Coordinates of C-alpha atoms and ligand atoms in Angstrom, one line a residue:
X1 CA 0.0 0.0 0.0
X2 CA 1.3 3.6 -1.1
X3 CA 1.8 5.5 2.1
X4 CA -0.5 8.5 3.1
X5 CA 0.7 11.5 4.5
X6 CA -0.2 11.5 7.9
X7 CA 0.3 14.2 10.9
X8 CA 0.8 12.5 14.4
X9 CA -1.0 14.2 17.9
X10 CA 1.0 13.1 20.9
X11 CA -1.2 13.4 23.9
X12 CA -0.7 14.8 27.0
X13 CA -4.0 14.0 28.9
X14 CA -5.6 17.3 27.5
X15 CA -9.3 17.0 27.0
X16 CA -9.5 17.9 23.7
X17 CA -6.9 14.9 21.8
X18 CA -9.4 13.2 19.6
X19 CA -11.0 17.6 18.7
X20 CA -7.5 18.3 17.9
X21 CA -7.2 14.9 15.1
X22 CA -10.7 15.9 13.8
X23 CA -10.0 19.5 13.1
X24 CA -6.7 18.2 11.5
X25 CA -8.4 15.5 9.3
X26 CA -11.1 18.7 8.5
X27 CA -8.2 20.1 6.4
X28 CA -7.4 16.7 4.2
X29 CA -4.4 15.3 6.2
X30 CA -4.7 12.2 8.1
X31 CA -3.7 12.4 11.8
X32 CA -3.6 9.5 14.3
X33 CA -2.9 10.0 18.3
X34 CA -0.7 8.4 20.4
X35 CA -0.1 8.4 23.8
X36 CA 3.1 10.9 25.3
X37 CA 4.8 7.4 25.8
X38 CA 5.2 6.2 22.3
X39 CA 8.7 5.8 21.8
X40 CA 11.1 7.9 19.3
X41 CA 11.7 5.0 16.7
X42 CA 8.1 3.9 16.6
X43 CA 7.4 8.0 15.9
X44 CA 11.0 7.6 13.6
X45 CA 9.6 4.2 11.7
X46 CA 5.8 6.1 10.8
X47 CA 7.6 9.3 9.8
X48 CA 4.9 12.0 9.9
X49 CA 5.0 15.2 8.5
X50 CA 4.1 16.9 11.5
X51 CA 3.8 16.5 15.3
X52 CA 1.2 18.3 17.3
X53 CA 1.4 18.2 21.2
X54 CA -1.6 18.3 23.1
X55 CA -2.3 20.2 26.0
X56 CA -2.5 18.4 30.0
X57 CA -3.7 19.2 33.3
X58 CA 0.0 19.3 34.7
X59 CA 3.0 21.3 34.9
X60 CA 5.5 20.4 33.0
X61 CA 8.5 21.5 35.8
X62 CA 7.0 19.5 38.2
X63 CA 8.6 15.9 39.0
X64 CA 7.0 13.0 37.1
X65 CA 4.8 15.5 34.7
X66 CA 4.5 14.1 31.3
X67 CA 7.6 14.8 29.3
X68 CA 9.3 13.8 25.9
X69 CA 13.3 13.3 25.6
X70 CA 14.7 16.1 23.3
X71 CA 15.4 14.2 20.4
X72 CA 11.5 14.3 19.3
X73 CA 12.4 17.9 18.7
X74 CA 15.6 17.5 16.4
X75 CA 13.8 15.1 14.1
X76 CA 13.4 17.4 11.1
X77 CA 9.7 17.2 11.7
X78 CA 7.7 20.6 12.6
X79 CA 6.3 20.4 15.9
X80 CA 3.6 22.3 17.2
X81 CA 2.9 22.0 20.9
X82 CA -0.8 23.5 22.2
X83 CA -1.0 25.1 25.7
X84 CA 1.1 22.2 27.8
X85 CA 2.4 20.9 24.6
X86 CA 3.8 24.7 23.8
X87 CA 5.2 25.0 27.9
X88 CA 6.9 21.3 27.3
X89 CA 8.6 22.0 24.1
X90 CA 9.8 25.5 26.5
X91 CA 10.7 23.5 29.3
X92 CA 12.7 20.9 27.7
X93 CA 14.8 23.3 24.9
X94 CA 16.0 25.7 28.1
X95 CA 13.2 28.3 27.8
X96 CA 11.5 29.0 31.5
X97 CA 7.5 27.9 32.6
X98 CA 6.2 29.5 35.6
X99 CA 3.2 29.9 37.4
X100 CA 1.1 32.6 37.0
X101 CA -0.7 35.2 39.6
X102 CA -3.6 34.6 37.8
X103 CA -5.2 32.4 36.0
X104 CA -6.1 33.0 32.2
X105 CA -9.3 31.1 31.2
X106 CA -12.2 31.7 28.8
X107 CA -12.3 33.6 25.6
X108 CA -9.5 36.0 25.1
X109 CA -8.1 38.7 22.4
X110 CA -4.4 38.3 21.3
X111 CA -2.5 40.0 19.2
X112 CA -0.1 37.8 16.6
X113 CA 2.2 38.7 14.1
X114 CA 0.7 37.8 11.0
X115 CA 4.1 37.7 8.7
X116 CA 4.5 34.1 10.9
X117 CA 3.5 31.0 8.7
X118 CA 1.3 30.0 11.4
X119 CA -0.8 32.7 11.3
X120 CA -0.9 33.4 7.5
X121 CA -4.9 35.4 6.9
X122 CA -5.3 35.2 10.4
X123 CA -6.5 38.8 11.7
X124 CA -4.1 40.2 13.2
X125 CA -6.6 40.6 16.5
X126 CA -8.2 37.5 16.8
X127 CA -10.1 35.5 19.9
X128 CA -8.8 32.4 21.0
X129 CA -9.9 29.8 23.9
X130 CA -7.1 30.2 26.9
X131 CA -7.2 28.0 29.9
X132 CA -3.7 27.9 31.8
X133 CA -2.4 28.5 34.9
X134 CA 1.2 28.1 33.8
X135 CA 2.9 30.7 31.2
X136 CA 6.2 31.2 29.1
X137 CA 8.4 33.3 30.8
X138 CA 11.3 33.0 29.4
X139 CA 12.1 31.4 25.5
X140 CA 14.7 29.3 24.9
X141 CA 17.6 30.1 22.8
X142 CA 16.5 30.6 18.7
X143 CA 12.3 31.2 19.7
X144 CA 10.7 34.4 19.3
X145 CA 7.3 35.4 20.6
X146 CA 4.4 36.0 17.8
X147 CA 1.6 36.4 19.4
X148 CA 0.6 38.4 23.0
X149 CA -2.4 38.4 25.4
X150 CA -2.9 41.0 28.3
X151 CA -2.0 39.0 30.8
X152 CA 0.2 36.5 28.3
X153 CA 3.4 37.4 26.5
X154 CA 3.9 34.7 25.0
X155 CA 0.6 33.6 23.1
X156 CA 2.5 31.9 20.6
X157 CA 6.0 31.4 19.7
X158 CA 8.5 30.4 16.8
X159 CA 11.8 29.0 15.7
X160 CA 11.5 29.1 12.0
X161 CA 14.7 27.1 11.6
X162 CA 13.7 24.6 13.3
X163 CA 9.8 24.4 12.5
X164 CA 9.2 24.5 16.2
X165 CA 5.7 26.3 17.2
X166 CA 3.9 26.9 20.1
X167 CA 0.5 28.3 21.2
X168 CA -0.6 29.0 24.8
X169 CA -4.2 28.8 23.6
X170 CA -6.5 26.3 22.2
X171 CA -7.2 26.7 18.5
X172 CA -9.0 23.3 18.0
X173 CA -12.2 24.5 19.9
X174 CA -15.0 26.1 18.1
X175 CA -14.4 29.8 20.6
X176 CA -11.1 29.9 18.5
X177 CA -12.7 30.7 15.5
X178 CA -9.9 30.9 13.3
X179 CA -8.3 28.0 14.9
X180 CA -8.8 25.8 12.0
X181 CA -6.8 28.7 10.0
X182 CA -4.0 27.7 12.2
X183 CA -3.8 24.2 12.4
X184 CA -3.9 24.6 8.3
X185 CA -1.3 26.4 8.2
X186 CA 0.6 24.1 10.5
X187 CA -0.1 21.2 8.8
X188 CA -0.8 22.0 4.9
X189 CA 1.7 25.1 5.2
X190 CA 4.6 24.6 7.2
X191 CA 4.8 20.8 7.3
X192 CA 4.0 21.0 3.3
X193 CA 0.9 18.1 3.9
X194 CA -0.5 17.9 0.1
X195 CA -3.9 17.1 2.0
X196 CA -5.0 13.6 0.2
X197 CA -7.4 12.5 2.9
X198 CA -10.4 13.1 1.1
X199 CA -13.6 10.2 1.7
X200 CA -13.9 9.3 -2.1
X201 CA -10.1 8.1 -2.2
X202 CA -10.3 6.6 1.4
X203 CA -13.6 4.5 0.2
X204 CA -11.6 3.9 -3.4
X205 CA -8.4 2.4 -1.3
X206 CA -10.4 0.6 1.2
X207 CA -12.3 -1.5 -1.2
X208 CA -9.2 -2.1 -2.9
X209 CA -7.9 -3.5 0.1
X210 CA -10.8 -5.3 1.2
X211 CA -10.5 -7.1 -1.9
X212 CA -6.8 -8.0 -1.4
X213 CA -7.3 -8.9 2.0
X214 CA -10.6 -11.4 1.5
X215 CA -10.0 -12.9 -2.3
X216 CA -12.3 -15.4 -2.2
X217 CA -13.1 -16.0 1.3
X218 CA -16.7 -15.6 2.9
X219 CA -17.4 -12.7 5.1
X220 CA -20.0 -12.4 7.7
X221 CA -21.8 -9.0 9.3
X222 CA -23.7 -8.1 12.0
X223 CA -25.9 -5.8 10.8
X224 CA -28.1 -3.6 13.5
X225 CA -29.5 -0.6 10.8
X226 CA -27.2 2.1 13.1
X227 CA -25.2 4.4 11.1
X228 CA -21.7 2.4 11.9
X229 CA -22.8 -1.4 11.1
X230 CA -24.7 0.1 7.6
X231 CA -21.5 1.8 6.3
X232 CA -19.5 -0.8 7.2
X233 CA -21.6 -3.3 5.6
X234 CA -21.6 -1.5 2.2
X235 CA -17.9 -1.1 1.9
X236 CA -17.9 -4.7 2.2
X237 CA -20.6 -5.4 -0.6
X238 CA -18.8 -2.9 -2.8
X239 CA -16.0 -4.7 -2.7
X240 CA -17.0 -8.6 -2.3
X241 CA -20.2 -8.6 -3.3
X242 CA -22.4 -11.7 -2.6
X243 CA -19.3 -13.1 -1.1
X244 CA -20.9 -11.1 1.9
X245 CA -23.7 -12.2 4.2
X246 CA -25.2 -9.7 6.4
X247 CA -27.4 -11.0 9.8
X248 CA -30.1 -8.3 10.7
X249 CA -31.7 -9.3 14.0
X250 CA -35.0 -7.8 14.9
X251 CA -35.8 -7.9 18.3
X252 CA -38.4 -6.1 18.1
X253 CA -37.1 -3.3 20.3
X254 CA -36.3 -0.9 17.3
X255 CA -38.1 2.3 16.8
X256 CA -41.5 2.1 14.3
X257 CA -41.0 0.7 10.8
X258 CA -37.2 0.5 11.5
X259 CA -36.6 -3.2 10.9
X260 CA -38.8 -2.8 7.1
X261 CA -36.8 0.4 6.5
X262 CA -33.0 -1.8 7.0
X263 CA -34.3 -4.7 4.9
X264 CA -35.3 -2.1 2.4
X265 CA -32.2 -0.7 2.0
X266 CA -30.6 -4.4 2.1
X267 CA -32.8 -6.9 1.7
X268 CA -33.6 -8.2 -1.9
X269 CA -35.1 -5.1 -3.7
X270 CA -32.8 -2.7 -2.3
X271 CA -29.1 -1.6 -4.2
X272 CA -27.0 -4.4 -3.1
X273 CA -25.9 -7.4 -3.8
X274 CA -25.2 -9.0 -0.9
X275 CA -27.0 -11.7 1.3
X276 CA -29.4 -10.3 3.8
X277 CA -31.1 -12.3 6.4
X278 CA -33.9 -10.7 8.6
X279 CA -34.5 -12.7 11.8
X280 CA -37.2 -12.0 13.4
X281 CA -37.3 -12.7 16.7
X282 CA -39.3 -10.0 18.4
X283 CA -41.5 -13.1 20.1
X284 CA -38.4 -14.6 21.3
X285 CA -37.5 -11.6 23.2
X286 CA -40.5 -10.6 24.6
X287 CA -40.6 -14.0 25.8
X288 CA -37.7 -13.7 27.5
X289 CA -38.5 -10.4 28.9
X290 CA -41.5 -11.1 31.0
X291 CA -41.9 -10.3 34.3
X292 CA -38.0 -8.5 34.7
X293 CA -38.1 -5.2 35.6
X294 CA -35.0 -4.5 36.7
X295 CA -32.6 -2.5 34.5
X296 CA -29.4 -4.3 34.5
X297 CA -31.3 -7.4 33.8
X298 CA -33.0 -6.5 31.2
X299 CA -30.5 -5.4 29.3
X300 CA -28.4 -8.2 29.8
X301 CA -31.0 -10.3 28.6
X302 CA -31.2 -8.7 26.0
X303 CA -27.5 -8.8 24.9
X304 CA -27.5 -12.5 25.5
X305 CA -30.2 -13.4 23.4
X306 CA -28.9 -11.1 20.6
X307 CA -25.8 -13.4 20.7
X308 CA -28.0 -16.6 20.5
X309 CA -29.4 -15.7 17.7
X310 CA -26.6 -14.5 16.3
X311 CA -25.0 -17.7 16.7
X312 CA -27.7 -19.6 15.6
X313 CA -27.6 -18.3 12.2
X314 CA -24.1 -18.3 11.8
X315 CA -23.8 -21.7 12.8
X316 CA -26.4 -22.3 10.0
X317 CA -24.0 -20.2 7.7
X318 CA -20.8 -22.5 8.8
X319 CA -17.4 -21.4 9.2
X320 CA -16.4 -18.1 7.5
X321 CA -13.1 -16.7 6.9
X322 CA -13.7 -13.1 7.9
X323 CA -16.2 -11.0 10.6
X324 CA -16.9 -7.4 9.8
X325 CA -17.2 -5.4 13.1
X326 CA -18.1 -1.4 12.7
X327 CA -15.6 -0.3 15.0
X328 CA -14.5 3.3 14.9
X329 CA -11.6 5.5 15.6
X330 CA -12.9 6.7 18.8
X331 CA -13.0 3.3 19.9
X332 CA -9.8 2.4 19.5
X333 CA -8.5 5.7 21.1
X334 CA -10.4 4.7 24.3
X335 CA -9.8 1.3 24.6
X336 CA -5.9 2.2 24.7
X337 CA -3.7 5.1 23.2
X338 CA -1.7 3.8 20.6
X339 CA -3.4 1.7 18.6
X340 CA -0.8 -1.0 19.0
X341 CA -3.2 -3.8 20.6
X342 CA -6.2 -2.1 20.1
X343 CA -8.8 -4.2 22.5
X344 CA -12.4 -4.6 20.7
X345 CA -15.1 -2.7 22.2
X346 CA -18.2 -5.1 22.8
X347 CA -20.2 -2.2 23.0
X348 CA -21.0 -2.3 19.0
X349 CA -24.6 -3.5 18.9
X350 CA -23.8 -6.6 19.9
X351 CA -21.6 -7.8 23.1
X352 CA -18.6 -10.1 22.5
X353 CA -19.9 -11.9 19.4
X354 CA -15.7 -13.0 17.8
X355 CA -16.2 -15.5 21.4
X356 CA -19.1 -17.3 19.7
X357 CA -18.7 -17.4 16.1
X358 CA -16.4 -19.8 14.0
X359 CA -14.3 -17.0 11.9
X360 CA -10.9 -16.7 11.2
X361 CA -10.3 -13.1 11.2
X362 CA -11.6 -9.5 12.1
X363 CA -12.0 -6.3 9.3
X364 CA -12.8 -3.5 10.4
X365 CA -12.9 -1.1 7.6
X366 CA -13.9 1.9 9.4
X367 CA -11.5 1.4 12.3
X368 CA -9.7 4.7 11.0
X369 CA -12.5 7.3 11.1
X370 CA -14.0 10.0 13.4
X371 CA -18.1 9.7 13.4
X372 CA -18.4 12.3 10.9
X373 CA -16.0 10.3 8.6
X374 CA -17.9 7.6 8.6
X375 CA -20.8 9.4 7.6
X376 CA -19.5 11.1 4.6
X377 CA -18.4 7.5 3.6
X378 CA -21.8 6.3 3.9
X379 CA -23.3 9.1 1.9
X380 CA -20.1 8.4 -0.7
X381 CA -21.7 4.9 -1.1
X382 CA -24.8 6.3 -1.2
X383 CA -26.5 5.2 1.4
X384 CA -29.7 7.2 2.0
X385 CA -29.5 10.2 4.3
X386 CA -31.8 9.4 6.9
X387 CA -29.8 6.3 7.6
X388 CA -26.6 8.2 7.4
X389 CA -27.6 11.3 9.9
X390 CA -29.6 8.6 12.0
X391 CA -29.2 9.5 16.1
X392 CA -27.7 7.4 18.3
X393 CA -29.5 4.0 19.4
X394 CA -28.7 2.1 21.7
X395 CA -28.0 -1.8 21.6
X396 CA -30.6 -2.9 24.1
X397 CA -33.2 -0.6 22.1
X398 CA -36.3 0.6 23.3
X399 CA -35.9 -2.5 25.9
X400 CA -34.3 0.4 27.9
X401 CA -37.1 3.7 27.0
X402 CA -39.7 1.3 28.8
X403 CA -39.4 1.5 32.8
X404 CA -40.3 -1.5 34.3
X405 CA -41.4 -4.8 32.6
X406 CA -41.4 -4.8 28.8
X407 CA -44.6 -6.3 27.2
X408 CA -45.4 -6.0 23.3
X409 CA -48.2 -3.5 24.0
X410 CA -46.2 -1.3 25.6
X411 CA -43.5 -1.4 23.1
X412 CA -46.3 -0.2 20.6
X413 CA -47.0 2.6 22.5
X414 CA -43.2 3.9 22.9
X415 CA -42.9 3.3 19.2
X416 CA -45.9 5.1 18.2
X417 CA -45.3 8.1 21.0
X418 CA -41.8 8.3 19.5
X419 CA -42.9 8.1 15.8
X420 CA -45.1 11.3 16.2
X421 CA -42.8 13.3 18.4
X422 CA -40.0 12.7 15.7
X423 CA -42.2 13.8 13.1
X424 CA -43.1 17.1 15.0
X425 CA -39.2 17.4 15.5
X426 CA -38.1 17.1 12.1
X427 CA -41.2 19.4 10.9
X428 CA -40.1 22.1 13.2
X429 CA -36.7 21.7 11.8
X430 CA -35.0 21.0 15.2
X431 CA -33.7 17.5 14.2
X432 CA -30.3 18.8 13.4
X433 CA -29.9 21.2 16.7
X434 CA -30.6 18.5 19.0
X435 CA -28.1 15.4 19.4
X436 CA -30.9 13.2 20.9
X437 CA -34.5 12.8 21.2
X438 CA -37.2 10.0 21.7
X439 CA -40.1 9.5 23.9
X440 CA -39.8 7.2 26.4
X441 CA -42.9 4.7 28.9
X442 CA -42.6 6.0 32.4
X443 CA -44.5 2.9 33.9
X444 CA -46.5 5.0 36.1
X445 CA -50.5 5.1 35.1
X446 CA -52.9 8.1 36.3
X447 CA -55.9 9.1 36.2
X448 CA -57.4 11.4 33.7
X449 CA -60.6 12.2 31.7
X450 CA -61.2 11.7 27.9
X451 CA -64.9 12.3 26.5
X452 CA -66.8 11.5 29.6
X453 CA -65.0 8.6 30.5
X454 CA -62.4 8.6 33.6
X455 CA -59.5 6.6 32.2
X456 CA -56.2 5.3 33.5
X457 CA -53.1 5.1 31.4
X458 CA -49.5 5.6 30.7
X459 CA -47.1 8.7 30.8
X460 CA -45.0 8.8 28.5
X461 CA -41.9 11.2 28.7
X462 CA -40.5 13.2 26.2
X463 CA -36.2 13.2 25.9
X464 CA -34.3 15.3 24.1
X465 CA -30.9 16.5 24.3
X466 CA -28.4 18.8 23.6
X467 CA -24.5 16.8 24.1
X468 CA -20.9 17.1 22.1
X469 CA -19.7 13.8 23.9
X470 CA -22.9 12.1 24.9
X471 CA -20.9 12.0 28.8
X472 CA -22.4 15.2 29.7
X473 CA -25.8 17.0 28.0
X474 CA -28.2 19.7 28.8
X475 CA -31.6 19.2 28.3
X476 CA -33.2 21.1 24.9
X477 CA -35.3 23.8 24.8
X478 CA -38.3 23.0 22.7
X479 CA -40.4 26.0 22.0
X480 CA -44.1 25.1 23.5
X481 CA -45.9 25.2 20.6
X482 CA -44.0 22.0 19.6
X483 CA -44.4 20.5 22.7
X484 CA -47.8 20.8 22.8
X485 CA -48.3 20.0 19.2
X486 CA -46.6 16.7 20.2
X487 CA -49.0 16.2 23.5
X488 CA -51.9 16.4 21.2
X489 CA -51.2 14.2 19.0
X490 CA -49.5 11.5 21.3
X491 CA -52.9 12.0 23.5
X492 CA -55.2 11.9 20.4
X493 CA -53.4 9.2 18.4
X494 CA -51.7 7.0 21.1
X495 CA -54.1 4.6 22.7
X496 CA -53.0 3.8 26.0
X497 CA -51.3 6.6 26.8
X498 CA -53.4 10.0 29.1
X499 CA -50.6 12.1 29.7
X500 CA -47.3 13.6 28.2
X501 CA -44.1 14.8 30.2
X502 CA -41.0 16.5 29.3
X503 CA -37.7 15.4 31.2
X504 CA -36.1 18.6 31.9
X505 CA -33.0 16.4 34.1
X506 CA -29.5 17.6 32.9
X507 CA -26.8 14.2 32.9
X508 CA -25.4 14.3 35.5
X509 CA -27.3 13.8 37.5
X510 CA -29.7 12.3 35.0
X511 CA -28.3 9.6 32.1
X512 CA -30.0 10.5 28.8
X513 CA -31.6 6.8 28.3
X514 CA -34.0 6.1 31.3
X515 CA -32.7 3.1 32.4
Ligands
XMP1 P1 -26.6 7.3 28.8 O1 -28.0 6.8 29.0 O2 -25.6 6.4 29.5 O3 -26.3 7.3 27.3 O4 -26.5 8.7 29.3 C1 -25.2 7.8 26.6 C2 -25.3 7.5 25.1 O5 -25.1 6.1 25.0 C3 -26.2 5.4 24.4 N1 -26.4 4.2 25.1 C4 -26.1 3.0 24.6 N2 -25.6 2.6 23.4 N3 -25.7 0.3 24.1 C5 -25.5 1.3 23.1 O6 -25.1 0.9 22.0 C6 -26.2 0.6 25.3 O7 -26.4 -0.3 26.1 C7 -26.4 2.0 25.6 N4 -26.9 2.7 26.7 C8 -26.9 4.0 26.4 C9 -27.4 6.4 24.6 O8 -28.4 6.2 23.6 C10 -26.7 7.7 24.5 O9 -26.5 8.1 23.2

């Protein structure tokens, strides 16, 4: 395989690693993270064009803060370092980090010199995102400061012989606007990237090597409709063909018409040719699912029973050479920096399924790419966009929106309740300002009054949620009209159901499914 340019981000423990990789990958050049402790000749043997350093919640001059031996900086290789990355690179070439009187956090006007590469149709007074306690005091020998806060002198800094940059500031966060300006420059500009990470080459290349890799072996995929499973199983059919047999298990815990809209798309009439098997085994579950209540439980039962099926119809498959797993670049990064031994998530629709299936080998073709990345491949393959921009769901299904014991009548409700206030969403045009949103069965009943009749129903509760990370998310604001649009209707249309709540809870304390 012809090697791609690639720029490296060493991290530091800042919070942003995996924003910094995206925002480089925006501007064409692929970028990979590894952990501070990756050693010189691994760094040496992949060769980048360019090495960014992260920022970190320590300081660098104290004892056993994460640190780098010299030689990463006499490699040839611009470095850029970001807030700690920038005091390291300091620290460790003889210039002087200190800590400040006071710290300098939030947004923040510098001032840079706009004749430095980095910087190149910048403004010359532009905002950035600061957050430090520690600050350049002193430069070492051959930098020269381009760029000045208030209360920072050295926003930025420069050894042009050397390629050597630093920044105090963060520019891969959205309050630095013209942060993605910078990291351009860095990487296109000074490190001379030609920027040949683009989706239709990386989708051209991938089936290329799919091919290679497979020949004329049979491949197997777990195929669950969410965005991840569907892209990867299309690479795969681009590439193999009917050589590929995709497993679609309904368990009848997906949302309304979801399980007819997958085997649309897959099955027989859709656009590929591949081998698509629909189990249906809502019954099965259901069955299972009687009379359990508690959360945990339920969602291990469900897991379980995913895998039995599973198993069952591979088994009825035989042996195959390959198993397709949608894992993605975040994935890897948090199941161990490096990428060397990347461990498998389980997490991916299914839980554990390489234990119980006879297969000789893993692919994971999207093992490389950031959620939007994957996306743009899918809509490269052409998948259709509602499948493509799908929000997340979650293995277990609405097996986890229900509270309490799931039955198939209440699974109707949810599924209708949720089909409406989707609807409403997406007709209000709010689908694409909030990250999550479904309707969940509160098992509590109450009393209420429709026509004459007293009656005594469900709840349901609305969700919906506004989240970068999915680990912490603030609850959206729906305007009222909507929400009451969506009452009405769930009320009207919804047998079963008397009354319609909105969950307000922030996570934490709240999680955004129920249970
Ligand atoms: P919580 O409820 O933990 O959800 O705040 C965070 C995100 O993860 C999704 N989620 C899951 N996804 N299997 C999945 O594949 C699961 O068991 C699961 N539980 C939660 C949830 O939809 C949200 O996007």
């Amino acid at each position: 395989m012809n090697k791609r340019e690639m720029v490296i981000v060493l991290d530091f423990g800042g919070q942003y690693n995996q924003l910094v990789a995206r925002r480089v990958r925006e501007c064409s050049v692929y970028c990979e993270i590894y952990s501070y402790k990756t050693d010189i000749a691994r760094i040496k043997e992949m060769a980048p064009k360019g090495i960014i350093l992260t920022g970190g919640p320590n300081s660098c001059y104290e004892e056993g803060a994460p640190t780098y031996s010299r030689e990463l900086f006499e490699l040839g290789i611009p470095v850029l370092g970001l807030c700690y990355g920038a005091q390291l690179m300091q620290h460790i070439l003889g210039g002087k980090v200190e800590r400040a009187e006071k710290r300098e956090y939030g947004k923040t006007e510098i001032t840079v010199n706009t004749d430095c590469a980095l910087f190149q149709g910048v403004q010359e007074h532009t905002t950035c995102w600061m957050s430090h306690f520690d600050y350049i005091s002193r430069l070492a020998d051959g930098f020269v400061s381009v760029g000045h806060s208030a209360d920072c002198p050295v926003a930025a800094c420069e050894n042009t012989d050397r390629a050597l940059y630093g920044i105090q500031f963060h520019p891969e966060v959205l309050h630095t606007p013209e942060g993605t300006k910078m990291l351009y420059n860095f990487v296109r500009g000074i490190c001379g990237c030609k920027g040949d990470w683009k989706m239709d080459a990386f989708v051209e290349q991938s089936v290329k090597a799919i091919r290679e890799k497979v020949g004329d072996g049979k491949v197997l995929c777990a195929l669950s409709g969410g965005v991840d499973s569907s892209v990867a199983a299309v690479l795969l059919s681009k590439a193999v063909g009917d050589q590929l047999t995709c497993v679609f298990v309904d368990h009848g815990l997906l949302r309304k018409n979801e399980g007819d809209e997958v085997e649309a798309v897959f099955g027989s009439s859709g656009n590929y040719d591949l081998h698509f098997i629909r189990v249906n085994a809502q019954q099965r579950f259901y069955d299972k699912l009687a009379g359990v209540t508690e959360p945990e439980r339920k969602r291990k039962i469900i897991g379980e029973e995913f895998i039995r099926v599973f198993e069952e119809e591979a088994k009825k498959i035989g042996a195959v050479d390959f198993l397709v797993q949608g894992t993605i670049y975040p994935d890897v990064v948090e199941s161990g920096l490096g990428g060397e031994s990347a461990v498998i998530k389980s997490h991916h629709n299914v839980g554990g399924l390489p234990d119980y299936v006879d297969f000789k080998e893993i692919i994971e073709p999207l093992r490389d790419l950031f959620k939007d990345e994957v996306r743009k491949v899918g809509l490269e393959l052409g998948l259709p966009e509602y499948l493509v921009f799908r929000q997340p769901f979650p293995g277990p299904g609405l097996g986890i929106r229900i509270i309490g014991e799931v039955t198939e009548e209440k699974v109707r409700i949810v599924q209708d309740a949720d089909f409406i206030y989707r609807e409403e969403i997406a007709k209000a045009g709010l689908d694409k300002e909030i990250s999550q949103y479904f309707a969940a069965l509160t098992n509590m009943r109450s009393v209420g009054v429709m026509g004459d009749e007293r009656t005594y129903d469900y709840a349901v509760a609305l969700r919906a949620v506004k989240t970068v990370d999915f680990m912490t998310a603030e609850s959206a604001e729906i305007p009222y009209e909507v929400l009451n649009r969506v009452m009405n209707r769930i009320i009207n249309e919804v047998r079963g159901v008397n009354r319609v709540l909105y969950d307000l809870t922030s996570k934490p304390p709240g999680t955004i499914e129920l249970e």
